[in-house]
CSV table of C-alpha atoms and ligand atoms in Angstrom, one decimal:
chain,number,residue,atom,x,y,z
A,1,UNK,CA,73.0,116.6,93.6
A,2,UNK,CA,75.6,115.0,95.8
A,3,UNK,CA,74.9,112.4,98.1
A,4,UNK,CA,75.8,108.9,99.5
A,5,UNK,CA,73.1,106.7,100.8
A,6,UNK,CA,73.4,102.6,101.0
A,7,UNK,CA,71.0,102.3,98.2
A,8,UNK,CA,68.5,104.0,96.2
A,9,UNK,CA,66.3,100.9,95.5
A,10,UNK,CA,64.8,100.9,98.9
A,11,UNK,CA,63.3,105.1,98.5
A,12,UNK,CA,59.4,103.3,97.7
A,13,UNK,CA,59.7,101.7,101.1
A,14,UNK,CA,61.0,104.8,102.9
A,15,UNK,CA,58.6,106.9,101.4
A,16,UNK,CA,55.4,104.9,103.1
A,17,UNK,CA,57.0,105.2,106.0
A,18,UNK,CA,57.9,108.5,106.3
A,19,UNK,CA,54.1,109.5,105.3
A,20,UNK,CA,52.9,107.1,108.2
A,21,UNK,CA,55.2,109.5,110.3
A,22,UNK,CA,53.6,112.4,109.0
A,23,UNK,CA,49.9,111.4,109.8
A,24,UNK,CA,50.9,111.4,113.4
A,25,UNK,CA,53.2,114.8,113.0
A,26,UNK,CA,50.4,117.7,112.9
A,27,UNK,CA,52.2,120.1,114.6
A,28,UNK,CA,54.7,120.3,112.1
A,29,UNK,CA,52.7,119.8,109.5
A,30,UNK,CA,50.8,123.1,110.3
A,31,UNK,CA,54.4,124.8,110.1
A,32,UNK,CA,55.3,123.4,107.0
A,33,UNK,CA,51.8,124.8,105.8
A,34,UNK,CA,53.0,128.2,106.9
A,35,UNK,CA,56.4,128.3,105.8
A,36,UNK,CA,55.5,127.5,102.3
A,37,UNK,CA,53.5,130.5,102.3
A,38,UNK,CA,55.4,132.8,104.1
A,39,UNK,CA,59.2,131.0,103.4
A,40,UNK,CA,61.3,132.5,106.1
A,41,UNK,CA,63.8,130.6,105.7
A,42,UNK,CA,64.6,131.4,101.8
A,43,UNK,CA,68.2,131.3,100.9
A,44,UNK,CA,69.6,129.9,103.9
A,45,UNK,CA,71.9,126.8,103.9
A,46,UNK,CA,70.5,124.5,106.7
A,47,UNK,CA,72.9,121.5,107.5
A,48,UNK,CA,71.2,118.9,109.8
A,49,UNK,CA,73.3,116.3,111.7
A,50,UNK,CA,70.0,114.3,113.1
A,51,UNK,CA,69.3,110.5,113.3
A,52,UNK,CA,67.9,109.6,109.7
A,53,UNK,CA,64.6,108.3,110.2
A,54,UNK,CA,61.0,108.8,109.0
A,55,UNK,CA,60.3,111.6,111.7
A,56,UNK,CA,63.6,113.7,110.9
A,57,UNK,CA,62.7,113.1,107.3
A,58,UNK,CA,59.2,115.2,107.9
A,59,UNK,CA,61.5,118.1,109.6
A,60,UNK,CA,63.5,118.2,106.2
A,61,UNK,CA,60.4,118.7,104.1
A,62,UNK,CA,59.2,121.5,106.9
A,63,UNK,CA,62.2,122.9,106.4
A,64,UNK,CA,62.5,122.9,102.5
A,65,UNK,CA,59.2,124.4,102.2
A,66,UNK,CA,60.1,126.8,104.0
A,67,UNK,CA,62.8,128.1,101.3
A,68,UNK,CA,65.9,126.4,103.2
A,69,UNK,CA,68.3,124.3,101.2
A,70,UNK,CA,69.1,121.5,103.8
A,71,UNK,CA,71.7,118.9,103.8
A,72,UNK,CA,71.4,115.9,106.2
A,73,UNK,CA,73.8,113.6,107.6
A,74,UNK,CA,73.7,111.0,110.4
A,75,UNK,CA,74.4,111.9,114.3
A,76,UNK,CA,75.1,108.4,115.0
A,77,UNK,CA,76.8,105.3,112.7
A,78,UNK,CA,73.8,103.1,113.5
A,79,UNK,CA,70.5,104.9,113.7
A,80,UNK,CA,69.8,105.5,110.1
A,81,UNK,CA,67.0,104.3,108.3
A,82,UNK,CA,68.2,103.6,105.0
A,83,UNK,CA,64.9,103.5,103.5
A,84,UNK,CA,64.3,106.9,104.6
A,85,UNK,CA,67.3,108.0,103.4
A,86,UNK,CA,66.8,106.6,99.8
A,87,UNK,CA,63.7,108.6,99.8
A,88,UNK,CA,64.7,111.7,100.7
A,89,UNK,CA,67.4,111.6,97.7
A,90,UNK,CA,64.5,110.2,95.2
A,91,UNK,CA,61.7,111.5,95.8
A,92,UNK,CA,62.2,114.8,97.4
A,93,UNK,CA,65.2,116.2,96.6
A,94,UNK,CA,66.8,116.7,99.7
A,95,UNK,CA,70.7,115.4,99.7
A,96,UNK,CA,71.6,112.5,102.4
A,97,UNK,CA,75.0,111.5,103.7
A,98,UNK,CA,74.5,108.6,105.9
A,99,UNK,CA,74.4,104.5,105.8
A,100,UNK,CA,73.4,102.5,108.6
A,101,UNK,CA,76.5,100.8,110.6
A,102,UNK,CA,78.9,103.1,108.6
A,103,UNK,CA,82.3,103.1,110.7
A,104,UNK,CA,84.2,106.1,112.0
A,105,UNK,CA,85.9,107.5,108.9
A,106,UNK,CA,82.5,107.3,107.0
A,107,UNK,CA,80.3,108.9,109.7
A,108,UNK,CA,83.1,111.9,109.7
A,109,UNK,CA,83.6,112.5,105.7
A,110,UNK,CA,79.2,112.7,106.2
A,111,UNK,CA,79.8,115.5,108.8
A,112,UNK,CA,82.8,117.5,106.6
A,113,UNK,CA,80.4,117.2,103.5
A,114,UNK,CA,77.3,118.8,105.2
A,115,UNK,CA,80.0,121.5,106.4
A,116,UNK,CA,81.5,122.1,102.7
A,117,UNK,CA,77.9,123.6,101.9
A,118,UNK,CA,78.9,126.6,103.8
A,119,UNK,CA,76.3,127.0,106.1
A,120,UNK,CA,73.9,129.6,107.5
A,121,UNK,CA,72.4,127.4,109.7
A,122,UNK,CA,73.5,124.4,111.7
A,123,UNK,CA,70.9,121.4,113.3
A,124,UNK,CA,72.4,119.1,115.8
A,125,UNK,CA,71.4,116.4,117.5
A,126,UNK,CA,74.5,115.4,119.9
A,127,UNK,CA,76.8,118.8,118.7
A,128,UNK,CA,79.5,116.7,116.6
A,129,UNK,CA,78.8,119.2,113.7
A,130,UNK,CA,79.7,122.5,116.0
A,131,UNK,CA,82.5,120.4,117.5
A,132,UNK,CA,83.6,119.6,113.8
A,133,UNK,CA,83.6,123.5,113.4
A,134,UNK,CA,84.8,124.5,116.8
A,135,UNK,CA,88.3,122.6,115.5
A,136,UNK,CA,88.6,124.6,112.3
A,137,UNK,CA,86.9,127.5,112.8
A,138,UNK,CA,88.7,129.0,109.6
A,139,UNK,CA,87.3,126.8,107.6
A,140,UNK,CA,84.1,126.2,108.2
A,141,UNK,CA,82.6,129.5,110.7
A,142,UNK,CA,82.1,131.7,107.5
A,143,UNK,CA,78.7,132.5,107.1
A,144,UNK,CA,77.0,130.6,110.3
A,145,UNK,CA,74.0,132.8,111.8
A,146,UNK,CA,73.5,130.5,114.7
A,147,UNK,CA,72.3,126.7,115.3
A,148,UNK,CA,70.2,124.5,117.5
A,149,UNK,CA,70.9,121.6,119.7
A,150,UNK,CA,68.3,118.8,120.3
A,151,UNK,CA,69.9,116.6,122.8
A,152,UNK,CA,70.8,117.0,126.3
A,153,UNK,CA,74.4,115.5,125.9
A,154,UNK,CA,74.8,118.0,122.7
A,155,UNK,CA,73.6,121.0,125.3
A,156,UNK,CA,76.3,119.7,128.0
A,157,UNK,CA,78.8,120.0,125.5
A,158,UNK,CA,77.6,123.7,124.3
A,159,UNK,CA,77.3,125.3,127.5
A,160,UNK,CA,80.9,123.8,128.4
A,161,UNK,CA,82.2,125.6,125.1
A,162,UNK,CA,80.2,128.9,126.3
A,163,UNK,CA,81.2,128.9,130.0
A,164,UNK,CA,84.8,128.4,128.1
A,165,UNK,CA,83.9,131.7,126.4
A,166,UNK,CA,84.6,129.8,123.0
A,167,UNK,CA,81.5,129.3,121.6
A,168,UNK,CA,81.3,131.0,118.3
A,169,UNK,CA,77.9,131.5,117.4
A,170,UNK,CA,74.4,131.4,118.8
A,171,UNK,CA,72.9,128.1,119.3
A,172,UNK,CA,69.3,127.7,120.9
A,173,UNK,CA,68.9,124.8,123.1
A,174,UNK,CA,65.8,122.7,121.9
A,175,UNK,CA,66.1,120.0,124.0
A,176,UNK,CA,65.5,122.4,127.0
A,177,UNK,CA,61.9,123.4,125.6
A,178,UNK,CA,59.3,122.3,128.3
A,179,UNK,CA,57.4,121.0,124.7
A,180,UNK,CA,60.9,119.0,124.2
A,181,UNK,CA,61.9,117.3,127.3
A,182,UNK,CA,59.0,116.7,129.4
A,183,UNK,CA,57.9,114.5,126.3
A,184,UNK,CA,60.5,113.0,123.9
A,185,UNK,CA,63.3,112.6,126.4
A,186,UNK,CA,60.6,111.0,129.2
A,187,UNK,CA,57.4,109.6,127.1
A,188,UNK,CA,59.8,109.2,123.9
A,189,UNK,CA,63.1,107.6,125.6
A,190,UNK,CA,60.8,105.3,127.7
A,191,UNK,CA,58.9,103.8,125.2
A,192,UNK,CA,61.5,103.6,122.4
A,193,UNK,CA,64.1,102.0,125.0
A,194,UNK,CA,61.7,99.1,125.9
A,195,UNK,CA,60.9,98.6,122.2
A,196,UNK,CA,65.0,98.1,121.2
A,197,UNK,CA,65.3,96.0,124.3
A,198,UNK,CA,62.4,93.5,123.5
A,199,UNK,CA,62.5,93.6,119.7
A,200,UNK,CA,67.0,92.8,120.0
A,201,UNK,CA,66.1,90.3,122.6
A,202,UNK,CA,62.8,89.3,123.0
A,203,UNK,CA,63.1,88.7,126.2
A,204,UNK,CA,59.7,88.8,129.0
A,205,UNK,CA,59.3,91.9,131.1
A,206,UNK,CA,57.3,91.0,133.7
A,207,UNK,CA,59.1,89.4,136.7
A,208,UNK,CA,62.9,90.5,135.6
A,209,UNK,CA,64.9,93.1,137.2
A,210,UNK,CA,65.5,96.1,135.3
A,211,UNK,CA,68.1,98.2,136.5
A,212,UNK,CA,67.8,101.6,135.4
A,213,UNK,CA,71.4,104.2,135.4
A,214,UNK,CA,70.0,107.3,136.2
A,215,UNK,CA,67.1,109.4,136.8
A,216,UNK,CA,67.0,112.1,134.7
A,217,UNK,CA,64.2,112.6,132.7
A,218,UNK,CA,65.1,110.2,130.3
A,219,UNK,CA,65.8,107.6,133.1
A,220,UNK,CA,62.2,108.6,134.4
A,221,UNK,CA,60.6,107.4,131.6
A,222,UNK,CA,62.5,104.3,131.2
A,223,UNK,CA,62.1,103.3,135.3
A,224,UNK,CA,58.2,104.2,134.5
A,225,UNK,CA,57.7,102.5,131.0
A,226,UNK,CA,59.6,98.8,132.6
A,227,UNK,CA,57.5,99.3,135.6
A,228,UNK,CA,54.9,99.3,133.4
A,229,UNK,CA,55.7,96.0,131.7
A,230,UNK,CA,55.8,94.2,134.9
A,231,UNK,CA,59.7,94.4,135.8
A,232,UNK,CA,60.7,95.1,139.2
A,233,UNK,CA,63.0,98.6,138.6
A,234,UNK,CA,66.2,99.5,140.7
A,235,UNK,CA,67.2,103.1,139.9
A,236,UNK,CA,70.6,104.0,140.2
A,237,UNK,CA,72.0,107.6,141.0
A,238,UNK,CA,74.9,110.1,141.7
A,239,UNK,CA,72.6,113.5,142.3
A,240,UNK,CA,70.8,113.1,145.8
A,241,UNK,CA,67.5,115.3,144.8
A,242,UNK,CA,67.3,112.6,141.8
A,243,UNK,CA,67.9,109.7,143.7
A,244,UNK,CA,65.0,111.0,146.2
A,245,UNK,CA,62.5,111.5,143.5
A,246,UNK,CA,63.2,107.8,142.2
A,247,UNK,CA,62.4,106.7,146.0
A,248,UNK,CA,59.1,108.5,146.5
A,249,UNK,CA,58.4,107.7,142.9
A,250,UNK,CA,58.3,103.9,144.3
A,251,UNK,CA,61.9,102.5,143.3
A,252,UNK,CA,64.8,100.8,145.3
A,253,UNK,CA,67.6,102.9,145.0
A,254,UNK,CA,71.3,101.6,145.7
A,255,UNK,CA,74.8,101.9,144.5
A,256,UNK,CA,75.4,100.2,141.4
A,257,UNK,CA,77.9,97.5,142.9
A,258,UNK,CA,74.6,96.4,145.0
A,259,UNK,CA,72.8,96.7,142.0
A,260,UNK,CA,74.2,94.3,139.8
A,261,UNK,CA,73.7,91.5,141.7
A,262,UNK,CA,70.0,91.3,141.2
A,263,UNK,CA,69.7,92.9,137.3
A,264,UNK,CA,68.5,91.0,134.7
A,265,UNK,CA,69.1,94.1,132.2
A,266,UNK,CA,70.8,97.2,132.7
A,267,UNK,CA,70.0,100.4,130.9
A,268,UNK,CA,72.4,103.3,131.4
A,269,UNK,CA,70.6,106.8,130.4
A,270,UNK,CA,72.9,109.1,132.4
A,271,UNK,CA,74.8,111.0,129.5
A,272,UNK,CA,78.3,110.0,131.6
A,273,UNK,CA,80.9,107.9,130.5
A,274,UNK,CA,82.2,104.2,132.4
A,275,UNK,CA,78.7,103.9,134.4
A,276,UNK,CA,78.5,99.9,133.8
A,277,UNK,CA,82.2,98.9,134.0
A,278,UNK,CA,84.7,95.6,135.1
A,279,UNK,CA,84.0,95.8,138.6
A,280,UNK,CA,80.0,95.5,137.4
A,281,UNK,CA,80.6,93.3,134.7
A,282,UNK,CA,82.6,90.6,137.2
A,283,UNK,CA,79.7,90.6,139.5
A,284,UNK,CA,76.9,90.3,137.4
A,285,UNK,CA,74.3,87.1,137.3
A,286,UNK,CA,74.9,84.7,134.1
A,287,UNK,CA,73.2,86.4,130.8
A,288,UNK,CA,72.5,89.8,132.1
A,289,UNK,CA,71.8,91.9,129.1
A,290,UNK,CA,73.3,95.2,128.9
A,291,UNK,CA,72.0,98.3,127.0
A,292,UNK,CA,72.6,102.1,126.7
A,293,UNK,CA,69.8,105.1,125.6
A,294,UNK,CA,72.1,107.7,126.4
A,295,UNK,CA,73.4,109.4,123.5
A,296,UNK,CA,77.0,108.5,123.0
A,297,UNK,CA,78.4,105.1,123.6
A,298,UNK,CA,80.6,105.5,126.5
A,299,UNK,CA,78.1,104.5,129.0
A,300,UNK,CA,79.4,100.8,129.0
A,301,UNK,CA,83.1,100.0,129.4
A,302,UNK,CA,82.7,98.4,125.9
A,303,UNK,CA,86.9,98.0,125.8
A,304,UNK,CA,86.9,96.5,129.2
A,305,UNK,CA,84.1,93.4,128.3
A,306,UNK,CA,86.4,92.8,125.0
A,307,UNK,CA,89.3,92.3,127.0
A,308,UNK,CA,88.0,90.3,129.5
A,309,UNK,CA,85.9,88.0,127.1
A,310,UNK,CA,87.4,84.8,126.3
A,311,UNK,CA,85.1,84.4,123.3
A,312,UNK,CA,82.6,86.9,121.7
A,313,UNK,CA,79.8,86.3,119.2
A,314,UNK,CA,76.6,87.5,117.7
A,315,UNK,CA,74.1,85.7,119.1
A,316,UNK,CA,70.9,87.4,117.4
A,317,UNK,CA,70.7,90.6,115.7
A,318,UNK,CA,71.8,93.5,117.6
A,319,UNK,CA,72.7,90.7,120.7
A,320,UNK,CA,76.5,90.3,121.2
A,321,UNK,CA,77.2,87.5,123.5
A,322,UNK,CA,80.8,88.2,126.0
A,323,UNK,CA,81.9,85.0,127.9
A,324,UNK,CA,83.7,86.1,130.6
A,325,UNK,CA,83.6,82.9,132.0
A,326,UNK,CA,82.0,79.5,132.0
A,327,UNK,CA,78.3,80.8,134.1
A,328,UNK,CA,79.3,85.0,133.1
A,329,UNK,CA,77.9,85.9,129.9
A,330,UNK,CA,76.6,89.4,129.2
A,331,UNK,CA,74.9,90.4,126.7
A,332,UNK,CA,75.6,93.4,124.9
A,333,UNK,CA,72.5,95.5,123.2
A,334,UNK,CA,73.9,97.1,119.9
A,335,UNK,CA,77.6,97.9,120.3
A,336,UNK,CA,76.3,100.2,123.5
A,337,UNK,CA,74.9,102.6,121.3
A,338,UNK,CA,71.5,104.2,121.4
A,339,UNK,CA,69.5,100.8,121.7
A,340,UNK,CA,65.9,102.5,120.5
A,341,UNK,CA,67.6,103.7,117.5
A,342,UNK,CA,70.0,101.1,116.5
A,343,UNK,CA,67.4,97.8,117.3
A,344,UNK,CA,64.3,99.9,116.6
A,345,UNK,CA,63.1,102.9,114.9
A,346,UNK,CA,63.2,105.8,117.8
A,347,UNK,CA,60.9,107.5,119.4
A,348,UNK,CA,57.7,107.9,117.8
A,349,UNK,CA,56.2,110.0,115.2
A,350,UNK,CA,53.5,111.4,117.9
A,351,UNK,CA,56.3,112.8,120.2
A,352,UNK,CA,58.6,113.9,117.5
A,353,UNK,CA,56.5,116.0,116.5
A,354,UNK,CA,56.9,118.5,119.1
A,355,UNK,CA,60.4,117.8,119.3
A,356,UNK,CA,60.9,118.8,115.5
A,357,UNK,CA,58.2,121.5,115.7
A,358,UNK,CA,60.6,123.1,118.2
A,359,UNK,CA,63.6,122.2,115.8
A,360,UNK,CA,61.5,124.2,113.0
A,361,UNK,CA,60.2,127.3,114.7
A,362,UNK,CA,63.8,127.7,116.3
A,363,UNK,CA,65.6,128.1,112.9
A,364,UNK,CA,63.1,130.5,111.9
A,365,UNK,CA,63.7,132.8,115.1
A,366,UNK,CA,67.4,132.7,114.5
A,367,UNK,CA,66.6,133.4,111.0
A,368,UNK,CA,64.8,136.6,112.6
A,369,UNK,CA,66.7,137.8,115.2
A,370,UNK,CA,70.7,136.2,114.5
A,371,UNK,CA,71.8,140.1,114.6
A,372,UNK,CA,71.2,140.7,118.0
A,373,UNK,CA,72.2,137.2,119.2
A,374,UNK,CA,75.4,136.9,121.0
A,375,UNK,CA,77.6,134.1,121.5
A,376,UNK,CA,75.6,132.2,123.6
A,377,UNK,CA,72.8,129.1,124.5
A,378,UNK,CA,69.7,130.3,124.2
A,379,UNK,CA,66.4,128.9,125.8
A,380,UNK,CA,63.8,128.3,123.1
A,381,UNK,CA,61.3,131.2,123.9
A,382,UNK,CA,58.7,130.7,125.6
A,383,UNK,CA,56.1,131.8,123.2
A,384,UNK,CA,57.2,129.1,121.0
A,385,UNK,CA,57.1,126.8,123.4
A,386,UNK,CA,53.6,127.6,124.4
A,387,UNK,CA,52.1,127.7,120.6
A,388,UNK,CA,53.7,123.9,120.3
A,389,UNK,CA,51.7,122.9,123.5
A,390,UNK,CA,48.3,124.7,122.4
A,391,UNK,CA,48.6,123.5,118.8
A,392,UNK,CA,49.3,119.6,120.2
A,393,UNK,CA,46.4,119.6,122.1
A,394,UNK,CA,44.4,120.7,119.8
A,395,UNK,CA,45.2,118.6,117.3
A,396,UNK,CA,44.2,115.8,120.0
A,397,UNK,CA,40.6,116.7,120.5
A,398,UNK,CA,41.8,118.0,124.1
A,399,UNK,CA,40.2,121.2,125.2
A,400,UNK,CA,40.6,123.3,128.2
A,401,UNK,CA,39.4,125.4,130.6
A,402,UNK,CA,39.6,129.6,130.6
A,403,UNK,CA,40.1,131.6,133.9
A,404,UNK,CA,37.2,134.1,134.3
A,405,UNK,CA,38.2,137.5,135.0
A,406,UNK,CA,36.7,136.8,138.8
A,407,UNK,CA,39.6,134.4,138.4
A,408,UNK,CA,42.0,136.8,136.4
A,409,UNK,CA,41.9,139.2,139.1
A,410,UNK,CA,41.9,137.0,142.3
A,411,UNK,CA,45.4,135.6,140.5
A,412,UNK,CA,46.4,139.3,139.7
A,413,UNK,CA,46.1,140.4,143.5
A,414,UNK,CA,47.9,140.1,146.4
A,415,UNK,CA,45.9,142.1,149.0
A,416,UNK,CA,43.0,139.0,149.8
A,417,UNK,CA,44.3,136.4,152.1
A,418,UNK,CA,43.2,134.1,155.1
B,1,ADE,N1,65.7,110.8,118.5
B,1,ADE,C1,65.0,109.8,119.1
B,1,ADE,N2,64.0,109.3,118.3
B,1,ADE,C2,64.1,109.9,117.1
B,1,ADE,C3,63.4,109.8,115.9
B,1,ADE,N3,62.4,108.9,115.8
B,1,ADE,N4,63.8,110.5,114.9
B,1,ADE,C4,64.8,111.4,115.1
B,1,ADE,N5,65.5,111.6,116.2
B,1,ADE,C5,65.2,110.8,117.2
């Protein structure tokens, strides 16, 4: 078996951690169960470009019991867990190509060798491995059924190749499953961010001004999850029906040049590029720490702070220190990429597990119905989507109500009225 991994010594470590994941995974546990019954996914090639980390390690199992032969490889240089990683080559099997802070040319030679298994099935979390494919479709299209997407930056990019009328094969959006976004992206995002801010910096919550770049629903969950900690929150925004819901959701909302006169830390979560840039950066209070939980590091003009800086250093793990002059420092959070992944371990196991349950049931639908897919993003259906939210619950404790038929009909009618 090929791989490349940092190193195999650390697989005993990984493999606690990944069952500690998988106490708080049910959902996809339950699938697993099933699929190693009923294996619908025998003899299909399955290469994953996910973050590396305990919860993605439980999808590869899911998936491998379900007869897939998967291949996994990092979607981004710095949020592997090389533990986990160790672990999936020793003790179950499953080949790895990723090492934590790996630069360019290593993170792309990992994406070309989970493309020269020839694959059936793709699994993306940002769409670098369709991209990859989308440049030499010749090489690499073959035998591809269809894929899925788990991110809303990786979706962006997939509907912009489909509205393009190049996409090539199906792919079924995953992050758009109500079971996906309404959780990981707001519960999962919110907490995970807070947890790379304080565990890089350490800094207190309460009292500081946290200055949140957009309100989707990652950006939500963020503004919510700082509120929450005591920080005062300003949101900023570009979409006016966001911005609102920000306002009535209790936040100051202003432009960001306003903005950075009072922020203490800055998150960006917006999924566009040069949101905190010079103009921010020269107006900024002494030691504002900056950070990014949107899924590519573009959000901060990264370029711009280097060339400004008249001396850079690492201050503390993860903490870069830019002087731009004698009272401007800003602090960087972990080269602008994904802070909850780079300076902490992602979202957790409890909300991945509907993300990855989605991730599961999705390659076996394409594995069902790839011939009458066309070339298009598909929604996850909503039967799916609903079996992941009854299954959840249950496996809280949480039960609920049922309508009566009194109820069934009343709902049914349209004749009663005032
Ligand atoms: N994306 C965000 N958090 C994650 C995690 N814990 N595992 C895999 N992908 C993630």
């Amino acid at each position: 078996m090929k791989y490349d991994i940092a190193d195999v010594r650390l697989a005993d470590r990984g493999k606690s951690r990944i069952e500690w994941a998988r106490a708080q995974m049910p959902v996809l546990e339950l699938i697993e169960k099933r699929f190693a019954k009923e294996r619908p996914l025998k003899g299909l090639k399955i290469s994953a470009c996910l973050h590396v980390t305990s919860e993605t390690a439980n999808l590869m199992m899911a998936l491998k019991a379900g007869g897939g032969e998967v291949v996994l490889v990092a979607s981004n240089p710095l949020s592997t867990q090389d533990d986990v990683a160790a672990s999936l080559v020793k003790h179950y099997g499953i080949p790895v190509f990723a090492k934590k802070g790996e630069g360019r040319k290593s993170y792309y030679s990992h994406i070309y060798a989970a493309l020269e298994q020839d694959p059936h099935v793709t699994m993306d979390d940002g769409a670098d491995l369709v991209s990859a494919i989308h440049k030499e479709p010749g090489k690499y299209k073959r035998r591809i059924i269809g894929g899925t997407e788990e991110t809303t930056t990786g979706v962006v990019r997939l509907r912009s190749l489909e509205a393009h009328g190049k996409l090539l094969f199906p792919i079924v959006a995953v992050n758009d499953a109500d079971t996906k976004h309404f959780f990981d992206n707001r519960y999962g995002t919110g907490q995970s961010t807070i947890d790379g801010i304080v565990r890089a910096t350490n800094v207190l919550l309460a009292g500081s001004t946290v200055v949140v770049c957009g309100y989707g629903w990652c950006g939500r969950g963020v503004a919510a999850r700082a509120r929450g900690m005591g920080a005062r929150v300003i949101v900023t925004e570009v979409q006016p029906l966001k911005a609102l819901e920000a306002v009535m959701d209790g936040f100051q909302v202003m432009p960001m040049k306003e903005a950075v006169r009072y922020g203490d830390i800055f998150v960006t979560v917006t999924g566009n590029t040069s949101v905190i840039r010079e103009e921010h950066f020269l107006r900024m209070k002494d030691r504002a720490i900056v950070a990014n939980s949107g899924h590519f590091d573009v959000e901060i003009d990264i370029e711009n702070l280097k060339k400004r800086a008249s001396g850079v250093r690492l201050i503390r793990d993860c903490v870069q220190e830019f002087t731009l002059a004698p009272k401007r420092r800003v602090y960087l959070l972990a080269s602008g990429r994904l802070v909850n992944l780079s300076a902490a371990e992602g979202h957790p196991a409890m909300v991945m597990d509907m993300s990855f349950a989605n991730q599961a049931l999705s390659a076996e639908w394409l594995s069902r119905h790839h011939g009458s897919l066309e070339r298009k993003v598909y929604k996850v259906p909503q039967a799916i989507d609903s079996e992941i939210a009854a299954i959840k619950l249950r496996s809280m404790g949480v039960r609920l109500d049922g309508l009566s038929p009194k109820q069934e009909k009343y709902l049914a009618a349209w004749e009663s009225g005032t």
